[in-house]
Tab-separated table of C-alpha atoms in Angstrom:
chain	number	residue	atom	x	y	z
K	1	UNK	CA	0.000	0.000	0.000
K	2	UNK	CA	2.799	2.573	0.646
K	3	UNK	CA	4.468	2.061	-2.621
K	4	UNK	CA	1.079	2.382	-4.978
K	5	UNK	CA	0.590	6.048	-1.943
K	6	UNK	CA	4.092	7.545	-2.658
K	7	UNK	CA	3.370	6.308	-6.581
K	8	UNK	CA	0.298	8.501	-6.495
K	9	UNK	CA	2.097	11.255	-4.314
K	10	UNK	CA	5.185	11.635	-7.131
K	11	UNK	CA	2.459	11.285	-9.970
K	12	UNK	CA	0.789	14.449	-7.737
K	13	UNK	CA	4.333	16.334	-7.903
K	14	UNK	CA	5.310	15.526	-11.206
K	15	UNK	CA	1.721	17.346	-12.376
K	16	UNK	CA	2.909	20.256	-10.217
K	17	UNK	CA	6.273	20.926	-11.450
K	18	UNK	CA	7.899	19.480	-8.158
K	19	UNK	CA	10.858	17.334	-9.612
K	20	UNK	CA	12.767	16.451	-6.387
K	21	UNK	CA	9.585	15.933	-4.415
K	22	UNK	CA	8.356	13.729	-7.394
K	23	UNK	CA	11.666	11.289	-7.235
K	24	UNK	CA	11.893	11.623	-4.018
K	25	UNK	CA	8.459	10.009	-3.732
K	26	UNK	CA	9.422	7.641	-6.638
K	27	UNK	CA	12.632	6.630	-4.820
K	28	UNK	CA	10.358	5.987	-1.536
K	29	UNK	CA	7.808	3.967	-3.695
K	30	UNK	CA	11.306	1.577	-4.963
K	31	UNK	CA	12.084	1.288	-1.748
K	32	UNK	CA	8.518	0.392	-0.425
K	33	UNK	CA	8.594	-2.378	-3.552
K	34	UNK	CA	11.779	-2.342	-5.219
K	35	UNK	CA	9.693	-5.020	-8.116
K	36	UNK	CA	7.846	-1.749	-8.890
K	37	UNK	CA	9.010	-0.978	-12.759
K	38	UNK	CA	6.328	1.778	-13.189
K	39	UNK	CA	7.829	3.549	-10.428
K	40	UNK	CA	11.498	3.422	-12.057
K	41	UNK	CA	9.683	4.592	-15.473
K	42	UNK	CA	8.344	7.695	-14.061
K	43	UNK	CA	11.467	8.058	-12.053
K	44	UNK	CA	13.587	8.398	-14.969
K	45	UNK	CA	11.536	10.763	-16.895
K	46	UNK	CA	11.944	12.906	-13.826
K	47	UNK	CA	15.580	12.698	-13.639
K	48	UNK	CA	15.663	13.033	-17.206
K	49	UNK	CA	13.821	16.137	-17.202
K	50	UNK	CA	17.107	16.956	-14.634
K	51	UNK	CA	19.766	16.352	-16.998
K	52	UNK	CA	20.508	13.267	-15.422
K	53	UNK	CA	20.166	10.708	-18.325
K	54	UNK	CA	23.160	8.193	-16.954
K	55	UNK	CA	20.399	7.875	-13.773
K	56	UNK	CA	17.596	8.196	-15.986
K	57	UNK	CA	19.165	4.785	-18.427
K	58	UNK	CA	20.076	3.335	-15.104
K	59	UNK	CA	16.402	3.122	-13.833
K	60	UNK	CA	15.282	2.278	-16.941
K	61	UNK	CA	17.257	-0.804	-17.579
K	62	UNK	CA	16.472	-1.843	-13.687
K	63	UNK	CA	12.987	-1.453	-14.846
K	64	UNK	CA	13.409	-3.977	-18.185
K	65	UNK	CA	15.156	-6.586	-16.047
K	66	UNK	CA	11.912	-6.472	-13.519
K	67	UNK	CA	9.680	-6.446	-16.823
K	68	UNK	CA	11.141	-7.090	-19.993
K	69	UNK	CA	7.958	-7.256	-21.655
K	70	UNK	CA	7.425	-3.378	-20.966
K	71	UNK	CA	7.121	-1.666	-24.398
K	72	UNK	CA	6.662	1.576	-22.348
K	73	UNK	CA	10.373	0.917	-20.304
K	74	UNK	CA	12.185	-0.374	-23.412
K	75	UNK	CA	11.207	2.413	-25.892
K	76	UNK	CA	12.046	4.698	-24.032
K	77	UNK	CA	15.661	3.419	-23.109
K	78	UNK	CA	15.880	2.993	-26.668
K	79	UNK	CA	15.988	6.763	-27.044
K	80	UNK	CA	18.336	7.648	-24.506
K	81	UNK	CA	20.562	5.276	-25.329
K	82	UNK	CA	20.556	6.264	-29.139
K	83	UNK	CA	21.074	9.913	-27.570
K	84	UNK	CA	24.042	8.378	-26.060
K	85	UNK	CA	25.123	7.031	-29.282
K	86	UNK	CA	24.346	3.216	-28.160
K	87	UNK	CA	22.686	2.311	-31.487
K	88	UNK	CA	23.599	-1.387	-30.903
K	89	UNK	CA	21.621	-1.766	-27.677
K	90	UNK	CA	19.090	1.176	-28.763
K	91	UNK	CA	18.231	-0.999	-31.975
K	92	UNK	CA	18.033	-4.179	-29.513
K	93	UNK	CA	15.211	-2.254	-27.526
K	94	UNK	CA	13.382	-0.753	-30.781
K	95	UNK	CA	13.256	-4.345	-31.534
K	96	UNK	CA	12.409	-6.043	-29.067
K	97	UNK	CA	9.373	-3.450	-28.361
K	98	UNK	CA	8.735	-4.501	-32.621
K	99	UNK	CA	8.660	-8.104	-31.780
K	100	UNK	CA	5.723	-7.946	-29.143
K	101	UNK	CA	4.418	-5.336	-31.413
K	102	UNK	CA	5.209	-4.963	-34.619
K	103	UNK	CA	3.082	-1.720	-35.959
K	104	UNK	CA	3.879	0.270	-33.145
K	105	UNK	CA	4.770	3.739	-34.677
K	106	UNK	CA	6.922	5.217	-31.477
K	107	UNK	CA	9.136	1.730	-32.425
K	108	UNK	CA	9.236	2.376	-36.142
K	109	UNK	CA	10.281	5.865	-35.917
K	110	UNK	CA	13.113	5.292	-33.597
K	111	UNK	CA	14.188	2.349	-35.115
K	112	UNK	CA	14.665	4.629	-38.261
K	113	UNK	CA	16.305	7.429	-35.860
K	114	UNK	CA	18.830	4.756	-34.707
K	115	UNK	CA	19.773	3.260	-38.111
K	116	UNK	CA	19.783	6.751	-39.291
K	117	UNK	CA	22.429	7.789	-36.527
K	118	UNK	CA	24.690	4.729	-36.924
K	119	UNK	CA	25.791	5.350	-40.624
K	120	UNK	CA	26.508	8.496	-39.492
């Protein structure tokens, strides 16, 4: 019950504006249930929204190993890590999000972003 509250609480923050009370909540909602990969999801759009996209690819591969059936989780470590210049394990994510489903137009249109940026 405390780690769905301090979900709900950072959710609450995040809508405000309030990034460090937002992962602060998040990070108190991992802690309550550390199996919680929506609560490492939101936590590293917040600490991307800080600049901090090591943390931010950090949470988000924590939150694939937990669930790595989450489109939402891989997708979106697929863009960081193509921002990063990872195009090897960015494509691996693109694809894997493909393979579960393959019309999914976020997937398409980064998988073209990452083969774009690796002839480069």
């Amino acid at each position: 019950a405390l780690a769905a509250e301090e979900l709900q609480r950072g959710d609450g923050l995040l809508a405000q504006g309030v990034f460090s009370g937002a992962e602060a909540a998040y990070t108190r909602a991992i802690e309550a249930d550390p199996a919680l990969a929506i609560a490492l999801v939101k936590r590293s759009r917040v600490r991307l929204s800080q600049g901090r996209m090591p943390q931010a690819i950090g949470d988000l591969t924590r939150a694939v190993e937990l669930e790595p059936t989450s489109l939402q989780a891989r997708l979106q470590r697929a863009v960081l890590l193509r921002k990063t210049c990872r195009f090897n394990g960015a494509l691996e994510d693109a694809e894997a999000v493909l393979g579960r489903k393959p019309e999914h137009r976020g997937a398409l249109e980064e998988r073209g972003k990452i083969e774009s940026g690796a002839r480069l």
